[in-house]
Amino acid sequence: MGRIFGTDGARGVANTEISCTLAMDIGRAAAMVVARDHKKKRPVFLLGHDTRISHDMLESAIAAGLCSVGADVVTLGTVPTPAVAYLVSHSDADAAIMLSASHNPYEFNGIKIFGSEGFKLTDEEEFEIEEIVLDHVLPYDLKWNDELGTIRSGEGLVENYINHIASTVSGDLSGLKVAADCANGSASATASQIFRKLGASVTILNDAPNGININDRCGSTHIDVLGQYVKENGFDLGVAFDGDADRCLAVDENGELIDGDRLIAIFAKQMKQEGHLANNTAVVTIMSNMGFFKFAQEEGIHVEKTGVGDRYVLQNMLEHGHCIGGEQSGHIIFREFMTTGDGQLTAVQLMAALKKSGKKMSELASLMKVYPQVIRNVRADKEMKKMVKVDAGVLKRQQELEDSMQGNGRILVRPSGTEPLIRIMVEGSQQEQIARIAEEMEQTIIERLGYNEDCKGLERI
């Protein structure tokens, strides 16, 4: 991992860890790298954001940085992250930047950069940006007079994204009664238009952002609220997005969660039945539920397993030509249609699969058994996150506890890439057993590494 960029950008508290100075400098360095790669004196950047109160401040800083080194800026306003990725790959722009901290509270913000083909910048390109910003290996290529960049509105461009998502479904979705939770985030700007085009009866929830209510007791991080609403009001299903709408989780008509693993299982099985599952393969991460791997084995579907992060899922898909992949958290990539995870694309594909099946959502989702998982988090600074991977006492206790499950479970311990936490995931067939093991693993980490309630520091998406 880099010093600024992680698997999907930089993230921190706005105006402290993600300061105006850092945002301006990232803009300057990104424009210099892109200008060199594209051999252009005036690269063009698309610039979008979610609904956080800090977006005005950071958008102004990044736009100023871009213009100061001669890049032109096209502002998209409030848009989903996947819309930015799609639009840059279907325009004359050379790169794009999205301001979002995804599922985190409003006080956080982040910076994601996409190249002209709609993929995140390569590790090498991000490293070059870091060297310019942090090590000053090159002076900022400041421009003067008529070489300064300009800013213009990209009003109307987002309609192209909306039309694209709607076009991925053949026929309409009439007859379905759906609740959609926009998390007071980016989907608030696009969801109603997408669903209206497809003819579904959709009740839109939490689409009134005020700058500070993004992800606040709503969206994919609070799926239980949607589940209760769907059950009480007789909906066929519910879908929930995160702050920048690049992930989607769902609930069935009984309000029961359908996580990313189950969604991928539904899509992979349908694709196989229709002859569209490239290489007969789905790509998931090491965090995917044991039930997914058992489902795939029963269905004769090959599974590729990657590290945590949709970046690694996409990398595997691109290298091997696979068409469906994602994470338990709801980042799902349909490579035929998008270059990144897209919550609204996932939602319309799920709705189409439900209508085609003629089943209830609970029946469609029952194709995969979900094994109990317990997740605990230890507050951790960067040094603790580094040490948890190598500390002999932690590793020894982890192996002892996993052995005690006699092959009927597993333990994953990993530093979070998005928050100052060490995450512990224990999975197995017996809820009481895995809860006890998770608690013991948590205590071992605290005893060996400590507990840092006040830790801060730039976090990676």
Tab-separated table of C-alpha atoms in Angstrom:
chain	number	residue	atom	x	y	z
A	1	MET	CA	0.000	0.000	0.000
A	2	GLY	CA	1.121	3.511	-0.717
A	3	ARG	CA	1.460	6.411	1.670
A	4	ILE	CA	-1.547	8.254	0.238
A	5	PHE	CA	-3.323	5.718	-1.962
A	6	GLY	CA	-4.628	2.346	-0.917
A	7	THR	CA	-6.805	-0.091	-2.806
A	8	ASP	CA	-9.194	2.625	-3.947
A	9	GLY	CA	-8.002	6.106	-3.095
A	10	ALA	CA	-7.306	8.144	0.035
A	11	ARG	CA	-9.676	8.722	2.924
A	12	GLY	CA	-9.721	10.689	6.158
A	13	VAL	CA	-11.530	13.366	8.133
A	14	ALA	CA	-12.149	16.330	5.848
A	15	ASN	CA	-10.061	19.468	6.469
A	16	THR	CA	-7.647	17.605	8.753
A	17	GLU	CA	-6.431	14.312	7.270
A	18	ILE	CA	-7.866	15.170	3.844
A	19	SER	CA	-6.904	18.835	3.852
A	20	CYS	CA	-7.405	21.446	1.157
A	21	THR	CA	-3.636	21.550	0.650
A	22	LEU	CA	-3.433	17.785	0.148
A	23	ALA	CA	-6.415	17.844	-2.233
A	24	MET	CA	-4.863	20.658	-4.280
A	25	ASP	CA	-1.503	18.902	-4.435
A	26	ILE	CA	-3.077	15.579	-5.472
A	27	GLY	CA	-4.897	17.433	-8.244
A	28	ARG	CA	-1.678	19.055	-9.440
A	29	ALA	CA	0.328	15.832	-9.354
A	30	ALA	CA	-2.431	13.794	-10.995
A	31	ALA	CA	-2.679	16.273	-13.867
A	32	MET	CA	1.090	16.186	-14.388
A	33	VAL	CA	1.140	12.372	-14.541
A	34	VAL	CA	-1.877	12.214	-16.851
A	35	ALA	CA	-0.544	14.975	-19.123
A	36	ARG	CA	2.711	13.088	-19.542
A	37	ASP	CA	1.020	9.733	-20.143
A	38	HIS	CA	-1.365	11.213	-22.712
A	39	LYS	CA	1.244	13.558	-24.193
A	40	LYS	CA	-1.222	16.431	-23.830
A	41	LYS	CA	-0.562	19.997	-22.745
A	42	ARG	CA	-4.152	20.436	-21.511
A	43	PRO	CA	-5.592	17.222	-20.066
A	44	VAL	CA	-9.300	17.182	-19.256
A	45	PHE	CA	-10.566	15.878	-15.906
A	46	LEU	CA	-14.131	15.016	-14.943
A	47	LEU	CA	-14.842	15.854	-11.302
A	48	GLY	CA	-17.739	14.449	-9.252
A	49	HIS	CA	-18.700	14.149	-5.602
A	50	ASP	CA	-21.206	12.613	-3.201
A	51	THR	CA	-23.378	14.618	-0.796
A	52	ARG	CA	-20.989	15.370	2.096
A	53	ILE	CA	-20.823	18.934	3.362
A	54	SER	CA	-17.081	18.984	2.672
A	55	HIS	CA	-17.450	18.405	-1.055
A	56	ASP	CA	-17.630	22.121	-1.924
A	57	MET	CA	-14.389	22.819	-0.103
A	58	LEU	CA	-12.474	19.837	-1.514
A	59	GLU	CA	-13.894	20.165	-5.016
A	60	SER	CA	-12.712	23.774	-5.106
A	61	ALA	CA	-9.258	22.763	-3.891
A	62	ILE	CA	-8.832	19.931	-6.378
A	63	ALA	CA	-10.198	22.000	-9.257
A	64	ALA	CA	-7.778	24.827	-8.354
A	65	GLY	CA	-4.885	22.379	-8.281
A	66	LEU	CA	-5.819	20.939	-11.667
A	67	CYS	CA	-6.243	24.358	-13.281
A	68	SER	CA	-2.985	25.654	-11.811
A	69	VAL	CA	-0.997	23.109	-13.855
A	70	GLY	CA	-3.025	23.625	-17.021
A	71	ALA	CA	-5.730	20.956	-16.802
A	72	ASP	CA	-9.333	21.698	-17.741
A	73	VAL	CA	-12.089	20.561	-15.381
A	74	VAL	CA	-15.619	19.396	-16.180
A	75	THR	CA	-17.782	19.304	-13.045
A	76	LEU	CA	-20.437	16.601	-12.779
A	77	GLY	CA	-21.995	17.607	-9.461
A	78	THR	CA	-23.460	14.922	-7.205
A	79	VAL	CA	-23.046	11.562	-8.934
A	80	PRO	CA	-22.387	7.918	-8.062
A	81	THR	CA	-18.770	6.787	-8.237
A	82	PRO	CA	-19.561	4.280	-11.038
A	83	ALA	CA	-21.117	7.106	-13.058
A	84	VAL	CA	-17.775	8.930	-12.982
A	85	ALA	CA	-15.988	5.749	-14.115
A	86	TYR	CA	-18.490	5.194	-16.931
A	87	LEU	CA	-18.541	8.784	-18.163
A	88	VAL	CA	-14.763	9.162	-18.347
A	89	SER	CA	-14.584	6.009	-20.481
A	90	HIS	CA	-17.295	7.310	-22.820
A	91	SER	CA	-16.015	10.847	-23.329
A	92	ASP	CA	-12.934	12.718	-24.503
A	93	ALA	CA	-11.775	13.257	-20.918
A	94	ASP	CA	-8.328	11.972	-19.950
A	95	ALA	CA	-9.077	11.170	-16.308
A	96	ALA	CA	-11.659	11.636	-13.577
A	97	ILE	CA	-11.725	12.280	-9.848
A	98	MET	CA	-14.490	11.315	-7.423
A	99	LEU	CA	-14.772	12.824	-3.958
A	100	SER	CA	-16.351	10.308	-1.596
A	101	ALA	CA	-15.761	8.355	1.584
A	102	SER	CA	-18.231	5.668	0.531
A	103	HIS	CA	-19.966	4.138	3.580
A	104	ASN	CA	-18.227	6.274	6.218
A	105	PRO	CA	-19.890	9.092	8.218
A	106	TYR	CA	-20.207	12.564	6.768
A	107	GLU	CA	-17.109	14.017	8.447
A	108	PHE	CA	-14.892	11.783	6.306
A	109	ASN	CA	-14.122	12.310	2.642
A	110	GLY	CA	-11.909	10.640	0.070
A	111	ILE	CA	-10.272	11.020	-3.340
A	112	LYS	CA	-10.585	8.368	-6.047
A	113	ILE	CA	-8.901	8.777	-9.444
A	114	PHE	CA	-9.854	7.014	-12.670
A	115	GLY	CA	-7.976	6.830	-15.952
A	116	SER	CA	-9.501	7.435	-19.367
A	117	GLU	CA	-10.726	3.834	-19.719
A	118	GLY	CA	-12.726	3.975	-16.499
A	119	PHE	CA	-10.295	1.969	-14.364
A	120	LYS	CA	-8.560	3.211	-11.262
A	121	LEU	CA	-5.015	4.425	-11.807
A	122	THR	CA	-2.320	1.779	-11.759
A	123	ASP	CA	-0.130	1.295	-8.697
A	124	GLU	CA	2.748	2.832	-10.646
A	125	GLU	CA	0.769	5.964	-11.498
A	126	GLU	CA	-0.374	6.372	-7.911
A	127	PHE	CA	3.197	5.949	-6.706
A	128	GLU	CA	4.319	8.716	-9.082
A	129	ILE	CA	1.648	11.021	-7.663
A	130	GLU	CA	2.781	10.219	-4.134
A	131	GLU	CA	6.396	10.966	-5.020
A	132	ILE	CA	5.445	14.370	-6.407
A	133	VAL	CA	3.181	15.257	-3.451
A	134	LEU	CA	5.243	13.838	-0.589
A	135	ASP	CA	8.825	13.679	-1.838
A	136	HIS	CA	8.769	16.644	-4.229
A	137	VAL	CA	10.710	14.694	-6.868
A	138	LEU	CA	9.366	17.191	-9.402
A	139	PRO	CA	8.287	20.790	-8.915
A	140	TYR	CA	4.640	21.491	-9.699
A	141	ASP	CA	4.403	22.482	-13.353
A	142	LEU	CA	2.550	25.710	-12.683
A	143	LYS	CA	1.096	27.552	-15.662
A	144	TRP	CA	0.503	31.219	-16.374
A	145	ASN	CA	-1.728	33.442	-18.509
A	146	ASP	CA	-3.620	31.566	-21.235
A	147	GLU	CA	-2.091	28.213	-20.226
A	148	LEU	CA	-4.140	28.087	-17.031
A	149	GLY	CA	-6.901	25.495	-16.951
A	150	THR	CA	-10.597	26.285	-17.020
A	151	ILE	CA	-13.690	24.916	-15.271
A	152	ARG	CA	-16.978	24.218	-16.997
A	153	SER	CA	-20.177	22.428	-16.085
A	154	GLY	CA	-20.857	18.927	-17.367
A	155	GLU	CA	-24.581	19.326	-16.831
A	156	GLY	CA	-26.468	16.699	-18.818
A	157	LEU	CA	-23.661	14.151	-18.971
A	158	VAL	CA	-25.073	12.101	-16.108
A	159	GLU	CA	-28.132	11.345	-18.233
A	160	ASN	CA	-25.852	9.175	-20.389
A	161	TYR	CA	-25.042	7.042	-17.340
A	162	ILE	CA	-28.704	6.766	-16.358
A	163	ASN	CA	-29.619	5.620	-19.869
A	164	HIS	CA	-26.785	3.084	-19.847
A	165	ILE	CA	-27.891	1.438	-16.595
A	166	ALA	CA	-31.481	1.229	-17.826
A	167	SER	CA	-30.318	-0.283	-21.119
A	168	THR	CA	-28.742	-3.280	-19.372
A	169	VAL	CA	-32.205	-4.721	-18.691
A	170	SER	CA	-34.230	-6.144	-21.582
A	171	GLY	CA	-37.935	-5.456	-21.211
A	172	ASP	CA	-39.371	-3.641	-18.227
A	173	LEU	CA	-39.694	-4.335	-14.533
A	174	SER	CA	-43.397	-3.556	-14.194
A	175	GLY	CA	-45.234	-5.578	-11.580
A	176	LEU	CA	-42.459	-5.423	-9.002
A	177	LYS	CA	-42.952	-3.454	-5.800
A	178	VAL	CA	-39.540	-2.321	-4.590
A	179	ALA	CA	-38.161	-0.083	-1.849
A	180	ALA	CA	-34.814	1.616	-2.574
A	181	ASP	CA	-32.720	3.243	0.160
A	182	CYS	CA	-30.386	5.896	-1.265
A	183	ALA	CA	-28.487	6.502	2.016
A	184	ASN	CA	-28.933	10.263	1.488
A	185	GLY	CA	-25.977	9.895	-0.845
A	186	SER	CA	-25.112	9.851	-4.523
A	187	ALA	CA	-27.974	7.580	-5.565
A	188	SER	CA	-30.341	10.378	-4.537
A	189	ALA	CA	-29.387	12.095	-7.805
A	190	THR	CA	-30.049	9.146	-10.139
A	191	ALA	CA	-32.054	6.256	-8.652
A	192	SER	CA	-35.570	7.534	-9.259
A	193	GLN	CA	-34.794	8.281	-12.920
A	194	ILE	CA	-33.270	4.833	-13.515
A	195	PHE	CA	-36.149	2.943	-11.902
A	196	ARG	CA	-38.776	5.132	-13.586
A	197	LYS	CA	-37.317	4.296	-16.996
A	198	LEU	CA	-37.690	0.580	-16.251
A	199	GLY	CA	-41.314	0.759	-15.162
A	200	ALA	CA	-40.949	-0.710	-11.682
A	201	SER	CA	-43.057	0.531	-8.794
A	202	VAL	CA	-40.271	1.850	-6.569
A	203	THR	CA	-40.549	3.753	-3.324
A	204	ILE	CA	-37.423	5.853	-2.859
A	205	LEU	CA	-36.195	6.276	0.706
A	206	ASN	CA	-33.521	8.549	2.203
A	207	ASP	CA	-33.014	10.708	-0.868
A	208	ALA	CA	-32.961	14.102	0.876
A	209	PRO	CA	-29.272	14.794	1.563
A	210	ASN	CA	-28.409	17.814	3.690
A	211	GLY	CA	-24.620	17.440	3.832
A	212	ILE	CA	-24.472	15.617	7.159
A	213	ASN	CA	-27.048	12.801	6.940
A	214	ILE	CA	-25.237	10.579	4.415
A	215	ASN	CA	-25.184	6.961	5.722
A	216	ASP	CA	-26.816	8.170	8.941
A	217	ARG	CA	-29.005	5.269	10.118
A	218	CYS	CA	-29.784	4.443	6.513
A	219	GLY	CA	-28.379	2.778	3.414
A	220	SER	CA	-26.432	-0.453	3.117
A	221	THR	CA	-24.720	0.028	6.497
A	222	HIS	CA	-28.119	-0.010	8.252
A	223	ILE	CA	-29.907	-2.653	6.226
A	224	ASP	CA	-32.084	-3.740	9.188
A	225	VAL	CA	-34.059	-0.495	8.914
A	226	LEU	CA	-34.903	-1.223	5.281
A	227	GLY	CA	-35.707	-4.843	6.130
A	228	GLN	CA	-38.335	-3.815	8.656
A	229	TYR	CA	-39.850	-1.292	6.239
A	230	VAL	CA	-40.097	-3.838	3.411
A	231	LYS	CA	-41.702	-6.470	5.619
A	232	GLU	CA	-44.228	-4.087	7.163
A	233	ASN	CA	-45.309	-2.559	3.854
A	234	GLY	CA	-45.571	-5.613	1.618
A	235	PHE	CA	-42.733	-4.994	-0.848
A	236	ASP	CA	-41.351	-7.746	-3.094
A	237	LEU	CA	-37.806	-6.727	-2.157
A	238	GLY	CA	-35.701	-3.838	-1.000
A	239	VAL	CA	-32.315	-2.558	-2.187
A	240	ALA	CA	-29.915	-0.312	-0.290
A	241	PHE	CA	-26.919	1.657	-1.522
A	242	ASP	CA	-23.959	3.184	0.284
A	243	GLY	CA	-22.935	6.825	0.183
A	244	ASP	CA	-21.432	6.815	-3.314
A	245	ALA	CA	-23.704	4.048	-4.684
A	246	ASP	CA	-20.947	1.659	-5.742
A	247	ARG	CA	-22.350	-1.103	-3.538
A	248	CYS	CA	-25.786	-2.643	-3.069
A	249	LEU	CA	-27.306	-4.969	-0.503
A	250	ALA	CA	-30.859	-6.308	-0.631
A	251	VAL	CA	-33.608	-7.708	1.577
A	252	ASP	CA	-36.307	-10.200	0.631
A	253	GLU	CA	-40.050	-9.788	1.185
A	254	ASN	CA	-39.601	-10.927	4.795
A	255	GLY	CA	-36.958	-8.288	5.462
A	256	GLU	CA	-34.111	-10.819	5.536
A	257	LEU	CA	-30.680	-9.727	4.338
A	258	ILE	CA	-29.365	-10.783	0.922
A	259	ASP	CA	-25.668	-9.911	1.041
A	260	GLY	CA	-23.128	-9.664	-1.752
A	261	ASP	CA	-22.279	-13.365	-1.649
A	262	ARG	CA	-25.899	-14.359	-2.212
A	263	LEU	CA	-26.305	-11.748	-4.931
A	264	ILE	CA	-23.260	-13.073	-6.791
A	265	ALA	CA	-24.606	-16.616	-6.390
A	266	ILE	CA	-27.942	-15.578	-7.940
A	267	PHE	CA	-26.244	-13.851	-10.865
A	268	ALA	CA	-23.644	-16.573	-11.466
A	269	LYS	CA	-26.264	-19.327	-11.518
A	270	GLN	CA	-28.481	-17.369	-13.901
A	271	MET	CA	-25.537	-16.578	-16.183
A	272	LYS	CA	-24.533	-20.243	-16.253
A	273	GLN	CA	-28.066	-21.339	-17.101
A	274	GLU	CA	-28.203	-18.811	-19.941
A	275	GLY	CA	-24.726	-19.664	-21.223
A	276	HIS	CA	-23.227	-16.269	-20.315
A	277	LEU	CA	-20.924	-17.183	-17.424
A	278	ALA	CA	-17.494	-16.557	-18.920
A	279	ASN	CA	-15.034	-19.338	-18.079
A	280	ASN	CA	-17.733	-20.813	-15.820
A	281	THR	CA	-16.176	-18.663	-13.077
A	282	ALA	CA	-17.156	-16.183	-10.376
A	283	VAL	CA	-14.571	-14.065	-8.550
A	284	VAL	CA	-14.918	-13.349	-4.819
A	285	THR	CA	-12.636	-12.436	-1.906
A	286	ILE	CA	-11.291	-14.362	1.052
A	287	MET	CA	-14.098	-12.821	3.151
A	288	SER	CA	-16.844	-14.602	1.211
A	289	ASN	CA	-19.013	-16.933	3.234
A	290	MET	CA	-18.235	-20.662	3.341
A	291	GLY	CA	-21.725	-21.171	1.985
A	292	PHE	CA	-20.784	-19.516	-1.284
A	293	PHE	CA	-17.993	-21.976	-1.951
A	294	LYS	CA	-20.298	-24.905	-1.134
A	295	PHE	CA	-22.962	-23.448	-3.472
A	296	ALA	CA	-20.434	-23.076	-6.276
A	297	GLN	CA	-19.211	-26.630	-5.809
A	298	GLU	CA	-22.757	-27.984	-5.978
A	299	GLU	CA	-23.520	-25.939	-9.108
A	300	GLY	CA	-20.257	-26.828	-10.824
A	301	ILE	CA	-19.092	-23.210	-10.878
A	302	HIS	CA	-15.380	-22.451	-10.550
A	303	VAL	CA	-14.424	-19.791	-7.984
A	304	GLU	CA	-11.423	-17.467	-8.050
A	305	LYS	CA	-10.539	-16.052	-4.613
A	306	THR	CA	-8.711	-12.720	-4.118
A	307	GLY	CA	-7.638	-10.422	-1.321
A	308	VAL	CA	-10.171	-8.037	0.218
A	309	GLY	CA	-11.020	-5.101	-2.037
A	310	ASP	CA	-12.946	-4.777	-5.280
A	311	ARG	CA	-9.707	-3.591	-6.880
A	312	TYR	CA	-8.296	-7.108	-6.551
A	313	VAL	CA	-11.517	-8.680	-7.768
A	314	LEU	CA	-11.465	-6.511	-10.883
A	315	GLN	CA	-7.775	-7.202	-11.480
A	316	ASN	CA	-8.469	-10.944	-11.500
A	317	MET	CA	-11.463	-10.497	-13.795
A	318	LEU	CA	-9.471	-8.447	-16.285
A	319	GLU	CA	-6.473	-10.796	-16.276
A	320	HIS	CA	-8.556	-13.908	-16.902
A	321	GLY	CA	-11.624	-12.633	-18.754
A	322	HIS	CA	-14.222	-13.372	-16.055
A	323	CYS	CA	-17.540	-11.515	-16.142
A	324	ILE	CA	-18.989	-11.525	-12.610
A	325	GLY	CA	-17.312	-10.894	-9.279
A	326	GLY	CA	-17.511	-8.933	-6.090
A	327	GLU	CA	-17.520	-8.755	-2.333
A	328	GLN	CA	-19.806	-9.773	0.497
A	329	SER	CA	-20.205	-6.049	1.269
A	330	GLY	CA	-22.119	-5.531	-1.969
A	331	HIS	CA	-19.449	-4.292	-4.389
A	332	ILE	CA	-20.445	-6.328	-7.454
A	333	ILE	CA	-18.835	-5.971	-10.865
A	334	PHE	CA	-20.653	-6.867	-14.074
A	335	ARG	CA	-17.720	-6.611	-16.444
A	336	GLU	CA	-19.982	-6.677	-19.504
A	337	PHE	CA	-21.488	-3.363	-18.457
A	338	MET	CA	-19.111	-1.525	-16.096
A	339	THR	CA	-15.469	-1.063	-15.138
A	340	THR	CA	-16.201	-0.953	-11.424
A	341	GLY	CA	-18.738	-2.023	-8.823
A	342	ASP	CA	-22.120	-0.360	-9.330
A	343	GLY	CA	-24.935	-0.510	-6.773
A	344	GLN	CA	-27.712	0.670	-9.062
A	345	LEU	CA	-26.652	-1.721	-11.833
A	346	THR	CA	-26.715	-4.536	-9.264
A	347	ALA	CA	-30.195	-3.476	-8.147
A	348	VAL	CA	-31.745	-3.487	-11.627
A	349	GLN	CA	-30.067	-6.791	-12.479
A	350	LEU	CA	-31.488	-8.314	-9.303
A	351	MET	CA	-34.938	-6.981	-10.062
A	352	ALA	CA	-34.733	-8.413	-13.586
A	353	ALA	CA	-33.613	-11.797	-12.230
A	354	LEU	CA	-36.497	-11.828	-9.754
A	355	LYS	CA	-39.094	-11.016	-12.385
A	356	LYS	CA	-37.697	-13.595	-14.804
A	357	SER	CA	-37.707	-16.312	-12.134
A	358	GLY	CA	-41.354	-15.894	-11.199
A	359	LYS	CA	-40.361	-16.701	-7.602
A	360	LYS	CA	-40.449	-14.783	-4.365
A	361	MET	CA	-37.194	-13.082	-3.444
A	362	SER	CA	-36.721	-15.351	-0.425
A	363	GLU	CA	-37.024	-18.437	-2.628
A	364	LEU	CA	-34.599	-17.086	-5.213
A	365	ALA	CA	-32.054	-16.279	-2.485
A	366	SER	CA	-32.361	-19.694	-0.829
A	367	LEU	CA	-29.959	-21.243	-3.361
A	368	MET	CA	-27.118	-20.628	-0.913
A	369	LYS	CA	-26.853	-21.455	2.797
A	370	VAL	CA	-25.194	-18.713	4.834
A	371	TYR	CA	-22.908	-19.932	7.612
A	372	PRO	CA	-22.786	-17.831	10.803
A	373	GLN	CA	-20.066	-15.193	10.945
A	374	VAL	CA	-19.001	-13.041	13.878
A	375	ILE	CA	-17.000	-9.879	13.223
A	376	ARG	CA	-15.197	-7.925	15.931
A	377	ASN	CA	-13.101	-4.792	15.560
A	378	VAL	CA	-10.108	-3.610	17.580
A	379	ARG	CA	-9.300	0.101	17.438
A	380	ALA	CA	-5.803	0.296	15.991
A	381	ASP	CA	-3.190	2.767	14.779
A	382	LYS	CA	-0.928	2.129	11.799
A	383	GLU	CA	1.775	0.399	13.843
A	384	MET	CA	-0.719	-2.012	15.398
A	385	LYS	CA	-2.175	-2.751	11.953
A	386	LYS	CA	1.312	-3.567	10.730
A	387	MET	CA	2.220	-5.749	13.715
A	388	VAL	CA	-0.944	-7.871	13.676
A	389	LYS	CA	0.323	-9.564	10.506
A	390	VAL	CA	3.591	-10.737	12.071
A	391	ASP	CA	3.200	-10.920	15.857
A	392	ALA	CA	4.074	-14.479	16.902
A	393	GLY	CA	1.649	-14.539	19.828
A	394	VAL	CA	-1.285	-13.406	17.710
A	395	LEU	CA	-0.499	-15.898	14.950
A	396	LYS	CA	-0.028	-18.777	17.403
A	397	ARG	CA	-3.338	-18.132	19.169
A	398	GLN	CA	-5.158	-17.745	15.858
A	399	GLN	CA	-3.911	-21.160	14.739
A	400	GLU	CA	-4.860	-22.775	18.074
A	401	LEU	CA	-8.385	-21.390	17.937
A	402	GLU	CA	-8.863	-22.389	14.313
A	403	ASP	CA	-7.646	-25.916	15.067
A	404	SER	CA	-10.254	-26.129	17.828
A	405	MET	CA	-12.994	-25.911	15.182
A	406	GLN	CA	-11.735	-29.185	13.676
A	407	GLY	CA	-12.071	-28.098	10.074
A	408	ASN	CA	-15.611	-26.703	10.486
A	409	GLY	CA	-14.679	-23.051	10.481
A	410	ARG	CA	-12.018	-20.410	9.947
A	411	ILE	CA	-10.572	-17.216	11.403
A	412	LEU	CA	-9.499	-14.176	9.385
A	413	VAL	CA	-7.589	-11.319	11.030
A	414	ARG	CA	-6.769	-8.326	8.864
A	415	PRO	CA	-6.112	-4.583	9.107
A	416	SER	CA	-8.991	-2.558	7.714
A	417	GLY	CA	-8.213	-0.638	4.547
A	418	THR	CA	-10.887	1.971	5.271
A	419	GLU	CA	-10.896	2.602	9.023
A	420	PRO	CA	-8.414	2.618	11.954
A	421	LEU	CA	-9.389	-0.928	12.906
A	422	ILE	CA	-8.125	-4.495	12.993
A	423	ARG	CA	-10.974	-6.722	11.840
A	424	ILE	CA	-11.557	-10.223	13.196
A	425	MET	CA	-13.905	-12.540	11.310
A	426	VAL	CA	-14.765	-15.983	12.668
A	427	GLU	CA	-16.959	-18.296	10.616
A	428	GLY	CA	-18.338	-21.727	11.431
A	429	SER	CA	-21.396	-23.881	11.895
A	430	GLN	CA	-22.032	-23.131	15.602
A	431	GLN	CA	-22.938	-19.573	16.577
A	432	GLU	CA	-21.986	-19.878	20.254
A	433	GLN	CA	-18.602	-21.386	19.415
A	434	ILE	CA	-17.589	-18.744	16.902
A	435	ALA	CA	-18.774	-15.926	19.197
A	436	ARG	CA	-16.534	-17.264	21.963
A	437	ILE	CA	-13.576	-17.698	19.599
A	438	ALA	CA	-14.001	-14.149	18.222
A	439	GLU	CA	-13.945	-12.740	21.753
A	440	GLU	CA	-10.822	-14.734	22.627
A	441	MET	CA	-9.103	-13.577	19.436
A	442	GLU	CA	-9.998	-9.970	20.215
A	443	GLN	CA	-8.563	-10.242	23.734
A	444	THR	CA	-5.362	-11.798	22.401
A	445	ILE	CA	-4.815	-8.895	20.004
A	446	ILE	CA	-5.470	-6.326	22.732
A	447	GLU	CA	-3.122	-8.084	25.140
A	448	ARG	CA	-0.368	-8.391	22.532
A	449	LEU	CA	-0.727	-5.070	20.680
A	450	GLY	CA	-2.788	-2.791	22.882
A	451	TYR	CA	-5.932	-0.770	22.164
A	452	ASN	CA	-5.783	2.749	20.763
A	453	GLU	CA	-9.096	4.536	21.254
A	454	ASP	CA	-7.802	7.872	19.974
A	455	CYS	CA	-5.804	6.711	16.971
A	456	LYS	CA	-5.973	8.827	13.852
A	457	GLY	CA	-4.169	8.997	10.560
A	458	LEU	CA	-4.862	8.948	6.849
A	459	GLU	CA	-6.884	5.865	5.984
A	460	ARG	CA	-7.214	4.107	2.670
A	461	ILE	CA	-10.442	3.260	0.902
